[in-house]
Amino acid sequence: MAPLTTLAALFLGAVASVEGAQDWDSAAFATSPPVYPSPNMTGADAASLSGWAAALEKAEAFVANLTLEEKVSLLTGAPGPCVGNIAPIPRVGFKGLCLQDGPLAIRQATYASVFPAGLSTAASWDRDLMKLRGQYIGEEFRGKGSQVYLGPVAGPLGRSALAGRNWEGFSPDPYLTGVAMEESIIGVQSTGVQAVAKHWIAYEQETQRNPEDTFDKDTIPSVDQIMSVSSNVEDRTIHELYTWPFANAVRAGVASVMCSYNRINGSYACQNSKTMNGILKGELGFQGYTMSDWMGTHGGVASVEAGLDQTMPGAWNWEPTLPGVPSWFGGNLTKAVENGTVAESRVDDMAKRVMTPFYLLGQDEGFPGVDASSGAYPMNNQFEPESDWLESWTAAGAINTESNVDVRSNHSKLIRELGAAGMVLIKNNGALPLSKPKDIAVVGNAAGDVQNGLYYHDVNYEPGVLPVGGGSGSARFENVVAPLEAIKARAKADGTHVQYILNNTRLVTPGGFHDMIYPVPEACLVFVKAWASEGADRDSLELDWQGNEVVEQVAQNCSNTIVITNSGGQNVIPWHSHPNVTAILLAHFPGEEFGNSVVDVLYGDVNPSGRLPYTLAEKESDYYFANITSSVSNPNDTNAWQADFTERLLIDYRHFDYYNLSVPYEFGFGLSYTNFSLSPSITVKPVSNSSIAGVPAPTTSAVPGGNPALWEDVYTVTATVKNTGAVTGKAVPQLYIQLPASAGEGTPVKQLRGFTKIELTPGEEKTVTFTLARRDLSIWDVVSQEWSVPSGTFGVHVGFSSRDIKAKSSFSI
Ligand SMILES: *[C@@H]1O[C@H](CO)[C@@H](O)[C@H](O)[C@H]1NC(C)=O
Ligand SMILES: *[C@@H]1O[C@H](CO)[C@@H](O)[C@H](O)[C@H]1NC(C)=O
Ligand SMILES: *[C@@H]1O[C@H](CO)[C@@H](O)[C@H](O)[C@H]1NC(C)=O
Ligand SMILES: *[C@@H]1O[C@H](CO)[C@@H](O)[C@H](O)[C@H]1NC(C)=O
Ligand SMILES: *[C@@H]1O[C@H](CO)[C@@H](O)[C@H](O)[C@H]1NC(C)=O
Ligand SMILES: *[C@@H]1O[C@H](CO)[C@@H](O)[C@H](O)[C@H]1NC(C)=O
Ligand SMILES: *[C@@H]1O[C@H](CO)[C@@H](O)[C@H](O)[C@H]1NC(C)=O
Ligand SMILES: *[C@@H]1O[C@H](CO)[C@@H](O)[C@H](O)[C@H]1NC(C)=O
Ligand SMILES: *[C@@H]1O[C@H](CO)[C@@H](O)[C@H](O)[C@H]1NC(C)=O
Ligand SMILES: *[C@@H]1O[C@H](CO)[C@@H](O)[C@H](O)[C@H]1NC(C)=O
Ligand SMILES: *[C@@H]1O[C@H](CO)[C@@H](O)[C@H](O)[C@H]1NC(C)=O
Ligand SMILES: *[C@@H]1O[C@H](CO)[C@@H](O)[C@H](O)[C@H]1NC(C)=O
């Protein structure tokens, strides 16, 4: 019997079906295993960023010269010019740190760019564009005087299609998200700006994400708060899904990791020793600092011991009428050291973790001062002249004398390119590309310009395009190119007649389209949208503002209806097989150049090359496996809010594949204006003859990203791709691995473990090589607490989507 059979049994317990919550033993998830003490950093190099030891030496010298209060001030947010601030320490010439949202722009700043959202970036499947986006974002943060970029996002991963912040991150597939994290971080940090991988961990819903005061305080004085939702996640799942992309982030040398609002197995993420001390600093060898999400700290000593290094925003009182938020650190931490509760060596490690990335990225040399137009917490755009911090920051030389610095450079070119690359064409009966049409209609409320201002924060406004979503991941725009505006410009050049109706209410009123549009155009472009935002999960996957009905009405009256959805994730699109719907383009959240990007694709100046970073199922209930938990508040139970991740590893395509369910548009799918073929014969080769079965030799000290053996290439897979169509285009060949049966029941049927994007001219053929690292073939072994390669036959599937497999092979271990 293969040893993993027992492990697999442990993974599922006595569960006959992984679907059922009936065998879920809630008691096992009521506590999180204690992992103490918090590991000291060692200055070990990350694979993609070296120089940690030398930077640690500088940090050590710097910290050695600080008083206890000064050290604690590096660990405690303070009022200041930015969304998060570490106060200057003028005595030693330290100018403080300015932390800004993130993740698709420097959120509140003027004269800055708004990039495509993480979702659009993932949908491009383009590593180079991911990295360049990171680099340009980093340049803009630097130009505005912000040392710390609050991004990128790998949590939420996208367990539930309804989660309000999925679009800030990349994809529910951990491999694709891992690549996007790595490329983004390398790009950002190449400019000398710190990246913050967030939100650690299992933060998969907005609903109940923060504690709430109970209604019944007087009746039940013992319970004054219901605690944040607890994400109850089994060990293998937290490793193989939710930790996976963070491992890439740590390996890329990320400066900081932000802990999340939720609890994990009952313990707050910013106070959970298993996830911070154990998984992050222990297994992943993380060398930077952990930072709390804003008001995500719920304890002082307990958080410090569990591995939290910096609390944000610190003590803060943003509304004179509201009580301030306690910092938990600050004076309390100083006192806890003085009275011997917390060892000063722990505070030293915290301070060194904060200062090492600062020196590593050269932030001690020539970093620009904060631009006063960048915006402080929570959302002020200008400094209040009476702010009590202004004098000290100015005296420290931390404020730029110039305001409204224009940091946009030529970034709009990339934004236009990536915006188009992140659009996914899922249906095309020859309607696209448009070729100098004589007469077109542009309809739907997402086609036009915005009418309520250029800072989308938290309102699902009716008229106007949605270049990005809402919440703290939104941004202030300098400029938005709406689809109608760009189409009109193009139409003028082509001599095309453009008719338009942007009022959805009219479009669903009898005759509202039919009686107005004359003549019936050659093509009707329908722009429909779906809002998503931090702070609230979507209450359905329907399009907003009667979007589905708008499409049905137009399709009834126009035999060439081309639908463009503008949305932060999955939608139900019941009209997808309607014969008059001739093309469907999912535009996602493409950023400020939306109109130009979509015109490039619709007219064929850019051949669509985006691929679905998620699965589009037929009905909303098809996604039931990851329902958002929202139990009725029980004022008598502080522990009432529980989210059991009973689906374990089976989210998104892993679910639909496991249960053999058909879906209209699967993960990895997307059309082009050309066709590609992939030769059925592929070559699979081990890199060396030595056996890789089981657990690799352990490392004696921490290495960022975990045991380097996990990242060694162990197999290569080579395939040949050809452009068989008439125009140049980009193919996205994908590699999926099927683990052997010994990986256990509940293991996904196949998992993405490689992809590449290549451009091919008509008739051109190229060879692509995928490399498989040991981690790509491993499962998390809950008994040995190590990654382990199971024994048996591994299936190798190469194709153009998770279900369009063109070539298969296998090897045995
Ligand atoms: C949560 O509880 C499950 C079940 O006992 C366990 O497998 C897992 O390791 C725990 N994880 C954390 C972070 O506490
Ligand atoms: C961290 O280093 C200090 C010395 O600076 C030492 O006292 C402490 O035990 C170390 N902690 C761990 C967890 O190794
Ligand atoms: C400590 O700070 C003083 C200034 O107060 C400075 O002269 C000295 O060089 C500093 N030492 C180190 C190691 O940074
Ligand atoms: C110290 O912690 C207490 C809660 O125990 C809090 O009420 C107080 O505001 C904190 N002090 C500071 C300076 O943060
Ligand atoms: C030490 O100080 C901390 C922070 O104020 C406090 O929580 C703790 O109870 C104190 N311990 C003792 C022994 O006084
Ligand atoms: C933008 O400008 C930079 C620096 O001037 C240049 O290297 C880059 O090629 C330009 N990018 C584009 C897309 O034009
Ligand atoms: C939108 O159309 C409806 C139905 O025709 C109409 O009642 C409403 O006034 C229109 N809205 C605007 C802003 O014109
Ligand atoms: C579309 O056509 C149908 C059938 O002719 C008609 O009843 C309906 O009112 C039209 N819809 C609109 C919005 O014009
Ligand atoms: C398709 O459009 C044509 C032309 O407007 C219309 O006659 C026909 O009924 C439509 N088909 C459907 C299924 O709505
Ligand atoms: C979860 O999904 C099922 C199946 O669609 C549905 O009946 C149920 O109401 C959903 N529950 C929640 C809390 O959304
Ligand atoms: C909460 O407890 C109070 C006092 O025991 C009781 O009267 C009330 O019914 C309880 N409420 C709920 C929702 O259980
Ligand atoms: C799905 O199909 C495969 C292959 O036909 C079969 O082995 C497996 O049992 C099916 N799974 C379920 C849950 O029906």
PDB file of N, CA and C in Angstrom, residues 720-744:
ATOM      1  N   THR A 720       4.359  21.292 -29.468  1.00  0.00           N
ATOM      2  CA  THR A 720       4.491  22.136 -30.650  1.00  0.00           C
ATOM      3  C   THR A 720       3.143  22.785 -30.967  1.00  0.00           C
ATOM      4  N   VAL A 721       3.180  24.099 -31.104  1.00  0.00           N
ATOM      5  CA  VAL A 721       1.951  24.858 -31.354  1.00  0.00           C
ATOM      6  C   VAL A 721       2.065  25.548 -32.702  1.00  0.00           C
ATOM      7  N   LYS A 722       0.961  25.546 -33.451  1.00  0.00           N
ATOM      8  CA  LYS A 722       0.992  26.135 -34.787  1.00  0.00           C
ATOM      9  C   LYS A 722      -0.201  27.058 -35.000  1.00  0.00           C
ATOM     10  N   ASN A 723       0.031  28.151 -35.687  1.00  0.00           N
ATOM     11  CA  ASN A 723      -1.059  29.040 -36.087  1.00  0.00           C
ATOM     12  C   ASN A 723      -1.583  28.531 -37.433  1.00  0.00           C
ATOM     13  N   THR A 724      -2.801  28.011 -37.434  1.00  0.00           N
ATOM     14  CA  THR A 724      -3.364  27.423 -38.656  1.00  0.00           C
ATOM     15  C   THR A 724      -4.339  28.380 -39.335  1.00  0.00           C
ATOM     16  N   GLY A 725      -4.457  29.584 -38.807  1.00  0.00           N
ATOM     17  CA  GLY A 725      -5.406  30.547 -39.362  1.00  0.00           C
ATOM     18  C   GLY A 725      -4.723  31.573 -40.240  1.00  0.00           C
ATOM     19  N   ALA A 726      -5.438  32.679 -40.457  1.00  0.00           N
ATOM     20  CA  ALA A 726      -4.992  33.639 -41.467  1.00  0.00           C
ATOM     21  C   ALA A 726      -4.366  34.899 -40.889  1.00  0.00           C
ATOM     22  N   VAL A 727      -4.444  35.087 -39.575  1.00  0.00           N
ATOM     23  CA  VAL A 727      -3.853  36.299 -39.001  1.00  0.00           C
ATOM     24  C   VAL A 727      -2.928  35.948 -37.836  1.00  0.00           C
ATOM     25  N   THR A 728      -2.048  36.881 -37.529  1.00  0.00           N
ATOM     26  CA  THR A 728      -1.134  36.699 -36.397  1.00  0.00           C
ATOM     27  C   THR A 728      -1.931  36.720 -35.094  1.00  0.00           C
ATOM     28  N   GLY A 729      -1.551  35.881 -34.159  1.00  0.00           N
ATOM     29  CA  GLY A 729      -2.265  35.858 -32.881  1.00  0.00           C
ATOM     30  C   GLY A 729      -1.407  35.241 -31.802  1.00  0.00           C
ATOM     31  N   LYS A 730      -1.914  35.321 -30.580  1.00  0.00           N
ATOM     32  CA  LYS A 730      -1.176  34.763 -29.450  1.00  0.00           C
ATOM     33  C   LYS A 730      -1.918  33.556 -28.882  1.00  0.00           C
ATOM     34  N   ALA A 731      -1.201  32.452 -28.789  1.00  0.00           N
ATOM     35  CA  ALA A 731      -1.769  31.231 -28.207  1.00  0.00           C
ATOM     36  C   ALA A 731      -1.349  31.153 -26.746  1.00  0.00           C
ATOM     37  N   VAL A 732      -2.191  30.485 -25.948  1.00  0.00           N
ATOM     38  CA  VAL A 732      -1.848  30.259 -24.540  1.00  0.00           C
ATOM     39  C   VAL A 732      -1.921  28.759 -24.250  1.00  0.00           C
ATOM     40  N   PRO A 733      -0.893  27.997 -24.642  1.00  0.00           N
ATOM     41  CA  PRO A 733      -0.880  26.575 -24.302  1.00  0.00           C
ATOM     42  C   PRO A 733      -0.752  26.390 -22.794  1.00  0.00           C
ATOM     43  N   GLN A 734      -1.499  25.420 -22.286  1.00  0.00           N
ATOM     44  CA  GLN A 734      -1.590  25.207 -20.832  1.00  0.00           C
ATOM     45  C   GLN A 734      -1.289  23.750 -20.495  1.00  0.00           C
ATOM     46  N   LEU A 735      -0.606  23.578 -19.382  1.00  0.00           N
ATOM     47  CA  LEU A 735      -0.240  22.234 -18.925  1.00  0.00           C
ATOM     48  C   LEU A 735      -0.996  21.917 -17.636  1.00  0.00           C
ATOM     49  N   TYR A 736      -1.697  20.799 -17.640  1.00  0.00           N
ATOM     50  CA  TYR A 736      -2.420  20.350 -16.448  1.00  0.00           C
ATOM     51  C   TYR A 736      -1.858  18.994 -16.025  1.00  0.00           C
ATOM     52  N   ILE A 737      -1.708  18.834 -14.713  1.00  0.00           N
ATOM     53  CA  ILE A 737      -1.187  17.573 -14.188  1.00  0.00           C
ATOM     54  C   ILE A 737      -2.278  16.850 -13.421  1.00  0.00           C
ATOM     55  N   GLN A 738      -2.372  15.563 -13.698  1.00  0.00           N
ATOM     56  CA  GLN A 738      -3.272  14.698 -12.937  1.00  0.00           C
ATOM     57  C   GLN A 738      -2.415  13.888 -11.975  1.00  0.00           C
ATOM     58  N   LEU A 739      -2.668  14.039 -10.697  1.00  0.00           N
ATOM     59  CA  LEU A 739      -1.868  13.325  -9.690  1.00  0.00           C
ATOM     60  C   LEU A 739      -2.315  11.869  -9.627  1.00  0.00           C
ATOM     61  N   PRO A 740      -1.429  10.979  -9.187  1.00  0.00           N
ATOM     62  CA  PRO A 740      -1.801   9.567  -9.095  1.00  0.00           C
ATOM     63  C   PRO A 740      -2.874   9.339  -8.026  1.00  0.00           C
ATOM     64  N   ALA A 741      -3.518   8.192  -8.117  1.00  0.00           N
ATOM     65  CA  ALA A 741      -4.606   7.878  -7.181  1.00  0.00           C
ATOM     66  C   ALA A 741      -4.154   7.943  -5.728  1.00  0.00           C
ATOM     67  N   SER A 742      -2.872   7.674  -5.486  1.00  0.00           N
ATOM     68  CA  SER A 742      -2.401   7.677  -4.090  1.00  0.00           C
ATOM     69  C   SER A 742      -2.461   9.070  -3.471  1.00  0.00           C
ATOM     70  N   ALA A 743      -2.706  10.099  -4.270  1.00  0.00           N
ATOM     71  CA  ALA A 743      -2.872  11.450  -3.709  1.00  0.00           C
ATOM     72  C   ALA A 743      -4.175  11.545  -2.925  1.00  0.00           C
ATOM     73  N   GLY A 744      -5.056  10.571  -3.140  1.00  0.00           N
ATOM     74  CA  GLY A 744      -6.227  10.482  -2.268  1.00  0.00           C
ATOM     75  C   GLY A 744      -7.519  10.990  -2.855  1.00  0.00           C
TER      76      GLY A 744
END
